[in-house]
Amino acid sequence: MGKKDSLVSKGRYELRYRSDQCLNCGHPLDVSDKYCPNCSQANSTKKLTLKDFLDEFFSGLINYDSKLLKTLTALLAKPGTITKDYINGKRVTYTNPFRFLLSLAFLYFLMFTFNNNFDNLDRAASKFDGRISAGVPVAYNVKSGAFSTDSTELKKQTANVLAQLDSTDPGTKDIKDGVDILDSLMVAVNLKKVNRDSLMAADPAGYFKSVEEDKSGDGTFSTKMEFFGRMIQLDTLYSFQQAQEKYNIKSSFSNKMAFQVSNSFLKIVDHPSRFINSTISKMPFVIFLFLPVFAVFIWLVYIRKKYTYTDHLIFSFHNQSLLFILLILSLIIDAIFDVTSAAIFIIIFSVYLYLAMKKFYGQGTFKTIVKYLFLNTIFTFLAVFAVIMLLTGSVFTY
Ligand SMILES: [Zn+2]
C-alpha cells in the first residue's frame, strides 16, 4: 500500500481522523499510516457509524473469503505447490492449514451424520433388544421374514426341516442326531442361564461375592459385566456408586470397568444411532492426534530432505484437507444424484497425492512411487489403529 494511496482516503480513513497513537494498542502512529503497523487496526478516531460498522464486518468477511478461495484454488489446481509456498513464507495469502483442516473435518463429519440416517439401526435394535436380554432362542420365519420367540414355533420349524429330509439317505440320521444334540445343548444352556439369573435376582450381593471369590474363572470380568447388565435392567441401577452401596461391591478398577462397559453396551444397544453419532463427532479430534504421528513417518522417509518435521506436518494437513474437500463433494453429488461416488473421489485423491509428493519433495518417479506405497501402508495401519482406539474409548466412556 503506497503512501499516496493512504493519503487520499475517504470516510473514516480521512486525514482529519488520523491519530498519533493507535487506539487499540497505543503504538505511535504517523499521519500517513492508514493502519497501525503493530496491530493492523484502522488509524481512525472517527466514531463508528452503522455504515462503518457494517463495512468493517464485510471487509473482514470478504478478506477471509478471498483467502479461502485462493487456498482452495491453489490446493486443487497445483498439488504440492501450496505447501511449498506456505513453508517458504507466503502465509497471509492462504488460510492457516491447521484451522482450514479443522473446519473441513467438522463440516465433513457434520454432513456425513446428516446424510446417513442411523435411526433405522435403532428400530432394528429395539426389535432384537427384548429377546437378547431375555436370552430366549429366536425362530426365524423365512417366508414372512418375521422373528418369533415362541418355542413351539421353533420346534415346528425344526420338525418341518426334518420332515423334508429323505429318511433313506444315510446322512439324514446324522442330521437328526445333530439336531437332538443341539436341542439338549440349548436346553442345558438355557437352564444354566435361568439358574444364574435366579441366583442373581435372589441374592445379588451374595452372587457378586461368589464371582469375586472364584479365582479359577478367566471369565470373571464377563461374569461381572453380565451381573451389572442384569442388575441395571432389573433393578434400575444408575451408577456404580449406587451398586456399591446396594450390593456391597468393592471399588476396584475391574469392578468399575465391568459396570461402565455393561452400562455403555446397554445404552448402545438401546440407541445405536446415538452412539455412532457421538463417535463420529469425535473423529475430527482423532485426526489431529493421528496426523502428527503420521508426519513422523513422512519425516523419516524424507529424512535427507531439508524439510523440518513441521513442514511435513503442514504437507499432510494440506493433503488431508483436500481429501475432505473431495469427500464433501462426493457427499453433495451422492445427495443430488442418488449415487455412490466416493470411490471415484478416492481414486482422484490417490492420483493427486502422488503428484503432490512428486512436486513437494522433487524426487524421481521410482523413488516417489516406493515412498508413496510405503506411506500409504503406514497410513492405513495407523488409521485402523486409530479407529479401533476410538471405538474402544467410546465404549468405555459412553
Ligand atoms: Zn495498534
Short mmCIF file of C-alpha atoms and ligand atoms in Angstrom, two decimals:
data_model
loop_
_atom_site.label_atom_id
_atom_site.label_comp_id
_atom_site.label_asym_id
_atom_site.label_seq_id
_atom_site.Cartn_x
_atom_site.Cartn_y
_atom_site.Cartn_z
CA MET A 1 0.00 0.00 0.00
CA GLY A 2 1.65 3.24 -1.17
CA LYS A 3 1.80 6.45 0.80
CA LYS A 4 -0.14 8.25 -1.89
CA ASP A 5 -2.92 5.71 -1.69
CA SER A 6 -3.23 6.02 2.07
CA LEU A 7 -3.31 9.82 1.94
CA VAL A 8 -6.25 10.07 -0.47
CA SER A 9 -8.69 8.12 1.68
CA LYS A 10 -12.30 8.83 2.32
CA GLY A 11 -14.82 8.18 5.07
CA ARG A 12 -13.36 7.23 8.39
CA TYR A 13 -9.93 6.98 6.78
CA GLU A 14 -9.85 10.75 6.09
CA LEU A 15 -6.70 12.53 7.22
CA ARG A 16 -8.54 14.58 9.83
CA TYR A 17 -9.44 11.42 11.72
CA ARG A 18 -5.84 10.17 11.86
CA SER A 19 -4.26 9.96 15.28
CA ASP A 20 -0.65 9.94 16.52
CA GLN A 21 -1.31 6.90 18.65
CA CYS A 22 -3.15 3.63 17.98
CA LEU A 23 -6.46 3.48 19.87
CA ASN A 24 -6.15 -0.28 20.17
CA CYS A 25 -2.56 -0.90 21.24
CA GLY A 26 -1.07 2.57 21.86
CA HIS A 27 1.63 2.17 19.20
CA PRO A 28 2.85 5.60 17.99
CA LEU A 29 1.48 6.35 14.50
CA ASP A 30 2.35 8.65 11.62
CA VAL A 31 -0.33 10.65 9.84
CA SER A 32 0.43 8.62 6.71
CA ASP A 33 -0.41 5.32 8.45
CA LYS A 34 -3.79 4.07 7.29
CA TYR A 35 -3.43 1.08 9.61
CA CYS A 36 -1.45 0.51 12.78
CA PRO A 37 1.76 -1.35 11.80
CA ASN A 38 1.69 -3.10 15.17
CA CYS A 39 -1.86 -4.47 15.40
CA SER A 40 -3.29 -3.54 11.97
CA GLN A 41 -6.31 -1.68 13.34
CA ALA A 42 -7.53 1.20 11.14
CA ASN A 43 -5.93 4.52 12.12
CA SER A 44 -9.14 6.46 12.71
CA THR A 45 -10.54 8.38 15.65
CA LYS A 46 -13.94 8.78 14.00
CA LYS A 47 -16.90 7.43 15.95
CA LEU A 48 -18.26 4.32 14.28
CA THR A 49 -21.43 4.89 12.29
CA LEU A 50 -23.62 1.94 11.43
CA LYS A 51 -22.20 2.05 7.90
CA ASP A 52 -18.60 1.95 9.18
CA PHE A 53 -19.52 -0.90 11.45
CA LEU A 54 -21.03 -2.93 8.61
CA ASP A 55 -18.10 -2.05 6.32
CA GLU A 56 -15.67 -3.40 8.86
CA PHE A 57 -17.67 -6.58 9.22
CA PHE A 58 -17.96 -7.20 5.47
CA SER A 59 -14.38 -6.34 4.64
CA GLY A 60 -13.32 -8.88 7.25
CA LEU A 61 -15.64 -11.42 5.70
CA ILE A 62 -14.56 -10.70 2.12
CA ASN A 63 -10.93 -10.77 3.17
CA TYR A 64 -11.48 -14.22 4.65
CA ASP A 65 -13.45 -15.27 1.58
CA SER A 66 -10.68 -14.30 -0.81
CA LYS A 67 -8.13 -16.12 1.34
CA LEU A 68 -10.34 -19.18 1.32
CA LEU A 69 -10.82 -19.00 -2.42
CA LYS A 70 -7.07 -18.64 -3.01
CA THR A 71 -6.37 -21.58 -0.72
CA LEU A 72 -8.98 -23.73 -2.43
CA THR A 73 -7.83 -22.97 -5.98
CA ALA A 74 -4.14 -23.37 -5.13
CA LEU A 75 -4.86 -26.62 -3.34
CA LEU A 76 -6.99 -28.05 -6.15
CA ALA A 77 -5.05 -26.81 -9.16
CA LYS A 78 -1.43 -27.25 -8.12
CA PRO A 79 -0.74 -30.33 -5.94
CA GLY A 80 2.14 -29.76 -3.55
CA THR A 81 2.66 -26.14 -4.56
CA ILE A 82 0.57 -24.60 -1.82
CA THR A 83 2.65 -26.32 0.88
CA LYS A 84 5.86 -25.15 -0.82
CA ASP A 85 4.55 -21.56 -0.94
CA TYR A 86 3.36 -21.71 2.63
CA ILE A 87 6.55 -23.01 4.22
CA ASN A 88 8.62 -20.61 2.09
CA GLY A 89 6.84 -17.71 3.76
CA LYS A 90 3.79 -16.96 1.64
CA ARG A 91 1.36 -17.22 4.54
CA VAL A 92 -1.07 -14.31 4.66
CA THR A 93 -2.33 -15.21 1.16
CA TYR A 94 -3.64 -18.54 2.42
CA THR A 95 -5.72 -19.66 5.36
CA ASN A 96 -3.92 -21.33 8.23
CA PRO A 97 -3.58 -25.04 7.30
CA PHE A 98 -4.46 -26.20 10.79
CA ARG A 99 -7.66 -24.12 11.02
CA PHE A 100 -8.50 -24.99 7.43
CA LEU A 101 -8.32 -28.72 8.09
CA LEU A 102 -10.23 -28.44 11.35
CA SER A 103 -13.13 -26.58 9.67
CA LEU A 104 -13.22 -29.07 6.81
CA ALA A 105 -13.17 -32.05 9.16
CA PHE A 106 -16.07 -30.62 11.19
CA LEU A 107 -18.01 -29.81 8.05
CA TYR A 108 -17.44 -33.25 6.59
CA PHE A 109 -18.44 -35.24 9.66
CA LEU A 110 -21.44 -32.99 10.22
CA MET A 111 -22.60 -33.60 6.66
CA PHE A 112 -21.82 -37.29 6.99
CA THR A 113 -24.06 -37.72 10.04
CA PHE A 114 -26.79 -35.67 8.37
CA ASN A 115 -26.56 -37.74 5.24
CA ASN A 116 -26.60 -41.08 6.97
CA ASN A 117 -29.69 -41.67 8.94
CA PHE A 118 -28.74 -44.16 11.61
CA ASP A 119 -32.27 -44.18 13.05
CA ASN A 120 -33.14 -47.39 11.22
CA LEU A 121 -30.47 -49.06 13.36
CA ASP A 122 -32.45 -48.01 16.44
CA ARG A 123 -35.53 -49.68 15.08
CA ALA A 124 -33.67 -52.88 14.27
CA ALA A 125 -32.10 -52.80 17.73
CA SER A 126 -35.41 -52.38 19.52
CA LYS A 127 -36.73 -55.46 17.69
CA PHE A 128 -33.89 -57.59 18.99
CA ASP A 129 -33.38 -55.91 22.30
CA GLY A 130 -36.03 -57.73 24.30
CA ARG A 131 -35.04 -61.12 23.00
CA ILE A 132 -31.33 -60.66 23.53
CA SER A 133 -31.79 -59.66 27.12
CA ALA A 134 -34.33 -62.39 27.74
CA GLY A 135 -31.92 -64.97 26.37
CA VAL A 136 -34.67 -66.78 24.50
CA PRO A 137 -33.87 -68.67 21.29
CA VAL A 138 -35.24 -66.89 18.25
CA ALA A 139 -37.01 -68.66 15.40
CA TYR A 140 -36.75 -67.03 12.03
CA ASN A 141 -39.61 -67.49 9.59
CA VAL A 142 -38.09 -67.47 6.12
CA LYS A 143 -41.39 -66.83 4.36
CA SER A 144 -42.65 -63.88 6.35
CA GLY A 145 -39.22 -62.65 7.45
CA ALA A 146 -40.55 -62.34 10.99
CA PHE A 147 -38.79 -63.37 14.16
CA SER A 148 -40.54 -65.42 16.76
CA THR A 149 -39.53 -66.31 20.28
CA ASP A 150 -42.23 -68.90 20.59
CA SER A 151 -40.56 -72.20 21.45
CA THR A 152 -43.36 -74.23 19.83
CA GLU A 153 -42.75 -72.25 16.65
CA LEU A 154 -39.07 -73.12 16.92
CA LYS A 155 -39.87 -76.81 17.36
CA LYS A 156 -42.33 -76.72 14.49
CA GLN A 157 -39.75 -75.24 12.15
CA THR A 158 -37.15 -77.80 13.14
CA ALA A 159 -39.74 -80.58 12.62
CA ASN A 160 -40.55 -79.12 9.19
CA VAL A 161 -36.93 -79.23 8.17
CA LEU A 162 -36.54 -82.76 9.47
CA ALA A 163 -39.70 -83.94 7.67
CA GLN A 164 -38.27 -82.71 4.38
CA LEU A 165 -35.21 -84.90 4.74
CA ASP A 166 -35.20 -88.20 2.89
CA SER A 167 -35.15 -90.91 5.56
CA THR A 168 -33.42 -93.38 3.23
CA ASP A 169 -30.45 -91.06 2.87
CA PRO A 170 -27.69 -92.20 5.28
CA GLY A 171 -26.82 -88.55 6.01
CA THR A 172 -30.27 -87.91 7.45
CA LYS A 173 -29.58 -89.86 10.62
CA ASP A 174 -26.51 -87.73 11.28
CA ILE A 175 -28.53 -84.56 10.84
CA LYS A 176 -31.26 -85.87 13.15
CA ASP A 177 -28.68 -86.81 15.76
CA GLY A 178 -27.12 -83.38 15.38
CA VAL A 179 -30.45 -81.68 15.94
CA ASP A 180 -31.04 -83.79 19.05
CA ILE A 181 -27.64 -82.85 20.46
CA LEU A 182 -28.20 -79.17 19.65
CA ASP A 183 -31.61 -79.36 21.27
CA SER A 184 -30.28 -80.79 24.51
CA LEU A 185 -27.40 -78.32 24.50
CA MET A 186 -29.83 -75.46 24.07
CA VAL A 187 -31.91 -76.69 26.99
CA ALA A 188 -28.78 -77.06 29.11
CA VAL A 189 -27.53 -73.57 28.24
CA ASN A 190 -30.92 -72.08 28.95
CA LEU A 191 -31.22 -73.94 32.23
CA LYS A 192 -27.79 -72.71 33.28
CA LYS A 193 -28.76 -69.16 32.35
CA VAL A 194 -32.09 -69.36 34.13
CA ASN A 195 -30.30 -70.76 37.14
CA ARG A 196 -27.79 -67.95 37.15
CA ASP A 197 -30.47 -65.34 36.61
CA SER A 198 -32.50 -66.59 39.55
CA LEU A 199 -29.38 -66.73 41.72
CA MET A 200 -28.55 -63.16 40.76
CA ALA A 201 -32.07 -61.96 41.39
CA ALA A 202 -32.46 -63.76 44.72
CA ASP A 203 -29.23 -62.59 46.31
CA PRO A 204 -27.32 -60.08 44.17
CA ALA A 205 -24.76 -59.24 46.85
CA GLY A 206 -24.04 -62.90 47.58
CA TYR A 207 -23.86 -63.75 43.90
CA PHE A 208 -21.34 -60.99 43.21
CA LYS A 209 -19.27 -62.03 46.22
CA SER A 210 -19.08 -65.59 44.89
CA VAL A 211 -18.00 -64.27 41.48
CA GLU A 212 -15.23 -62.25 43.09
CA GLU A 213 -14.07 -65.17 45.22
CA ASP A 214 -13.97 -67.50 42.22
CA LYS A 215 -10.32 -67.15 41.26
CA SER A 216 -10.42 -70.04 38.81
CA GLY A 217 -12.51 -68.49 36.09
CA ASP A 218 -10.95 -66.40 33.39
CA GLY A 219 -14.47 -65.30 32.57
CA THR A 220 -14.71 -63.35 35.82
CA PHE A 221 -14.78 -59.98 34.08
CA SER A 222 -17.51 -61.04 31.66
CA THR A 223 -19.47 -62.60 34.55
CA LYS A 224 -19.22 -59.30 36.39
CA MET A 225 -20.35 -57.49 33.27
CA GLU A 226 -23.27 -59.84 32.94
CA PHE A 227 -24.16 -59.24 36.58
CA PHE A 228 -24.12 -55.46 36.22
CA GLY A 229 -26.02 -55.64 32.95
CA ARG A 230 -28.70 -57.75 34.56
CA MET A 231 -28.92 -55.53 37.63
CA ILE A 232 -29.13 -52.38 35.53
CA GLN A 233 -32.03 -53.90 33.64
CA LEU A 234 -33.84 -55.46 36.58
CA ASP A 235 -33.12 -53.17 39.43
CA THR A 236 -32.83 -49.80 37.69
CA LEU A 237 -29.25 -49.33 38.79
CA TYR A 238 -27.97 -45.94 37.65
CA SER A 239 -24.42 -45.58 38.83
CA PHE A 240 -21.50 -47.59 40.11
CA GLN A 241 -21.79 -45.78 43.42
CA GLN A 242 -25.33 -47.00 43.77
CA ALA A 243 -24.20 -50.55 43.01
CA GLN A 244 -21.52 -50.23 45.70
CA GLU A 245 -23.99 -49.19 48.36
CA LYS A 246 -26.71 -51.61 47.36
CA TYR A 247 -24.68 -54.76 46.86
CA ASN A 248 -21.63 -54.05 48.97
CA ILE A 249 -19.31 -54.07 45.97
CA LYS A 250 -15.66 -53.15 46.29
CA SER A 251 -14.47 -50.08 44.41
CA SER A 252 -11.83 -51.87 42.36
CA PHE A 253 -10.73 -50.94 38.87
CA SER A 254 -12.06 -54.15 37.35
CA ASN A 255 -15.45 -53.70 39.06
CA LYS A 256 -15.75 -50.12 37.87
CA MET A 257 -14.79 -51.10 34.35
CA ALA A 258 -17.23 -54.01 34.28
CA PHE A 259 -20.01 -51.67 35.36
CA GLN A 260 -19.01 -48.96 32.89
CA VAL A 261 -18.74 -51.31 29.92
CA SER A 262 -22.01 -53.14 30.52
CA ASN A 263 -23.75 -49.83 31.15
CA SER A 264 -22.35 -48.50 27.85
CA PHE A 265 -23.33 -51.64 25.99
CA LEU A 266 -26.90 -51.41 27.22
CA LYS A 267 -27.06 -47.78 26.15
CA ILE A 268 -25.54 -48.59 22.76
CA VAL A 269 -27.94 -51.47 22.13
CA ASP A 270 -30.78 -49.22 23.18
CA HIS A 271 -29.88 -46.40 20.76
CA PRO A 272 -27.07 -47.40 18.35
CA SER A 273 -27.55 -44.23 16.29
CA ARG A 274 -26.71 -42.02 19.25
CA PHE A 275 -23.54 -43.96 19.86
CA ILE A 276 -22.50 -43.82 16.20
CA ASN A 277 -23.16 -40.10 16.02
CA SER A 278 -21.24 -39.39 19.18
CA THR A 279 -18.33 -41.50 17.92
CA ILE A 280 -18.29 -39.75 14.55
CA SER A 281 -18.36 -36.36 16.24
CA LYS A 282 -15.03 -37.26 17.89
CA MET A 283 -13.39 -38.05 14.54
CA PRO A 284 -12.09 -34.52 13.80
CA PHE A 285 -10.14 -34.58 17.07
CA VAL A 286 -8.79 -38.05 16.35
CA ILE A 287 -7.42 -36.75 13.05
CA PHE A 288 -5.46 -34.09 14.91
CA LEU A 289 -3.86 -36.71 17.13
CA PHE A 290 -3.33 -39.04 14.20
CA LEU A 291 -1.68 -36.76 11.63
CA PRO A 292 1.20 -35.65 13.88
CA VAL A 293 2.06 -39.33 14.37
CA PHE A 294 1.83 -39.95 10.64
CA ALA A 295 4.05 -36.93 9.94
CA VAL A 296 6.84 -38.65 11.89
CA PHE A 297 6.84 -41.38 9.24
CA ILE A 298 6.92 -38.85 6.39
CA TRP A 299 9.80 -37.15 8.12
CA LEU A 300 11.67 -40.49 8.41
CA VAL A 301 11.06 -41.37 4.77
CA TYR A 302 12.34 -37.98 3.61
CA ILE A 303 14.99 -37.57 6.32
CA ARG A 304 17.63 -36.41 3.85
CA LYS A 305 15.43 -33.58 2.58
CA LYS A 306 15.87 -30.11 4.02
CA TYR A 307 12.32 -30.00 5.36
CA THR A 308 11.57 -29.87 9.07
CA TYR A 309 9.02 -32.00 10.90
CA THR A 310 6.58 -29.08 10.85
CA ASP A 311 6.94 -28.79 7.07
CA HIS A 312 5.95 -32.44 6.69
CA LEU A 313 3.06 -31.93 9.08
CA ILE A 314 1.77 -28.97 7.05
CA PHE A 315 2.10 -31.10 3.92
CA SER A 316 -0.06 -33.80 5.49
CA PHE A 317 -2.58 -31.17 6.70
CA HIS A 318 -2.93 -29.83 3.18
CA ASN A 319 -3.44 -33.25 1.65
CA GLN A 320 -5.86 -34.33 4.34
CA SER A 321 -7.78 -31.08 3.70
CA LEU A 322 -8.00 -31.92 0.02
CA LEU A 323 -9.29 -35.39 0.86
CA PHE A 324 -12.07 -33.82 2.93
CA ILE A 325 -12.92 -31.40 0.13
CA LEU A 326 -13.26 -34.33 -2.28
CA LEU A 327 -15.30 -36.34 0.21
CA ILE A 328 -17.60 -33.35 0.79
CA LEU A 329 -18.06 -33.03 -2.98
CA SER A 330 -18.83 -36.72 -3.12
CA LEU A 331 -21.48 -36.36 -0.37
CA ILE A 332 -23.09 -33.48 -2.25
CA ILE A 333 -23.11 -35.42 -5.53
CA ASP A 334 -24.50 -38.51 -3.79
CA ALA A 335 -27.28 -36.46 -2.24
CA ILE A 336 -28.27 -34.78 -5.52
CA PHE A 337 -27.99 -37.69 -7.95
CA ASP A 338 -28.65 -40.56 -5.57
CA VAL A 339 -25.42 -42.37 -6.46
CA THR A 340 -22.34 -43.58 -4.54
CA SER A 341 -19.41 -41.60 -5.84
CA ALA A 342 -16.89 -41.93 -3.00
CA ALA A 343 -14.73 -44.47 -4.89
CA ILE A 344 -14.20 -42.08 -7.81
CA PHE A 345 -13.09 -39.31 -5.47
CA ILE A 346 -10.75 -41.66 -3.61
CA ILE A 347 -9.11 -42.52 -6.96
CA ILE A 348 -8.80 -38.81 -7.77
CA PHE A 349 -7.20 -38.31 -4.38
CA SER A 350 -4.72 -41.18 -4.94
CA VAL A 351 -3.51 -39.56 -8.14
CA TYR A 352 -3.43 -36.14 -6.51
CA LEU A 353 -1.40 -37.41 -3.58
CA TYR A 354 1.21 -38.89 -5.89
CA LEU A 355 1.51 -35.62 -7.83
CA ALA A 356 1.71 -33.62 -4.61
CA MET A 357 4.51 -35.82 -3.24
CA LYS A 358 6.42 -35.61 -6.50
CA LYS A 359 6.10 -31.82 -6.65
CA PHE A 360 6.74 -31.11 -2.97
CA TYR A 361 9.69 -33.47 -2.46
CA GLY A 362 11.00 -33.24 -6.02
CA GLN A 363 12.17 -36.84 -6.36
CA GLY A 364 12.02 -39.16 -9.39
CA THR A 365 9.12 -41.38 -10.36
CA PHE A 366 10.53 -44.61 -8.93
CA LYS A 367 11.55 -43.21 -5.55
CA THR A 368 8.26 -41.36 -5.25
CA ILE A 369 6.21 -44.49 -6.04
CA VAL A 370 8.09 -46.59 -3.45
CA LYS A 371 7.67 -43.93 -0.78
CA TYR A 372 4.06 -43.38 -1.83
CA LEU A 373 3.24 -47.07 -1.35
CA PHE A 374 5.11 -47.29 1.94
CA LEU A 375 3.48 -44.18 3.40
CA ASN A 376 0.02 -45.28 2.30
CA THR A 377 0.51 -48.63 4.01
CA ILE A 378 1.58 -46.88 7.21
CA PHE A 379 -1.37 -44.52 6.88
CA THR A 380 -3.82 -47.41 6.58
CA PHE A 381 -2.36 -49.19 9.62
CA LEU A 382 -2.45 -46.03 11.70
CA ALA A 383 -6.00 -45.25 10.57
CA VAL A 384 -7.26 -48.72 11.50
CA PHE A 385 -5.49 -48.47 14.85
CA ALA A 386 -6.98 -45.00 15.46
CA VAL A 387 -10.50 -46.21 14.65
CA ILE A 388 -10.14 -49.20 16.97
CA MET A 389 -8.86 -46.93 19.74
CA LEU A 390 -11.69 -44.50 19.14
CA LEU A 391 -14.33 -47.24 19.26
CA THR A 392 -12.84 -48.80 22.39
CA GLY A 393 -12.54 -45.42 24.02
CA SER A 394 -16.11 -44.60 23.07
CA VAL A 395 -17.44 -47.82 24.60
CA PHE A 396 -15.56 -47.21 27.84
CA THR A 397 -16.61 -43.61 28.18
CA TYR A 398 -20.05 -43.65 26.59
ZN ZN B 1 -2.18 -0.78 17.16
#
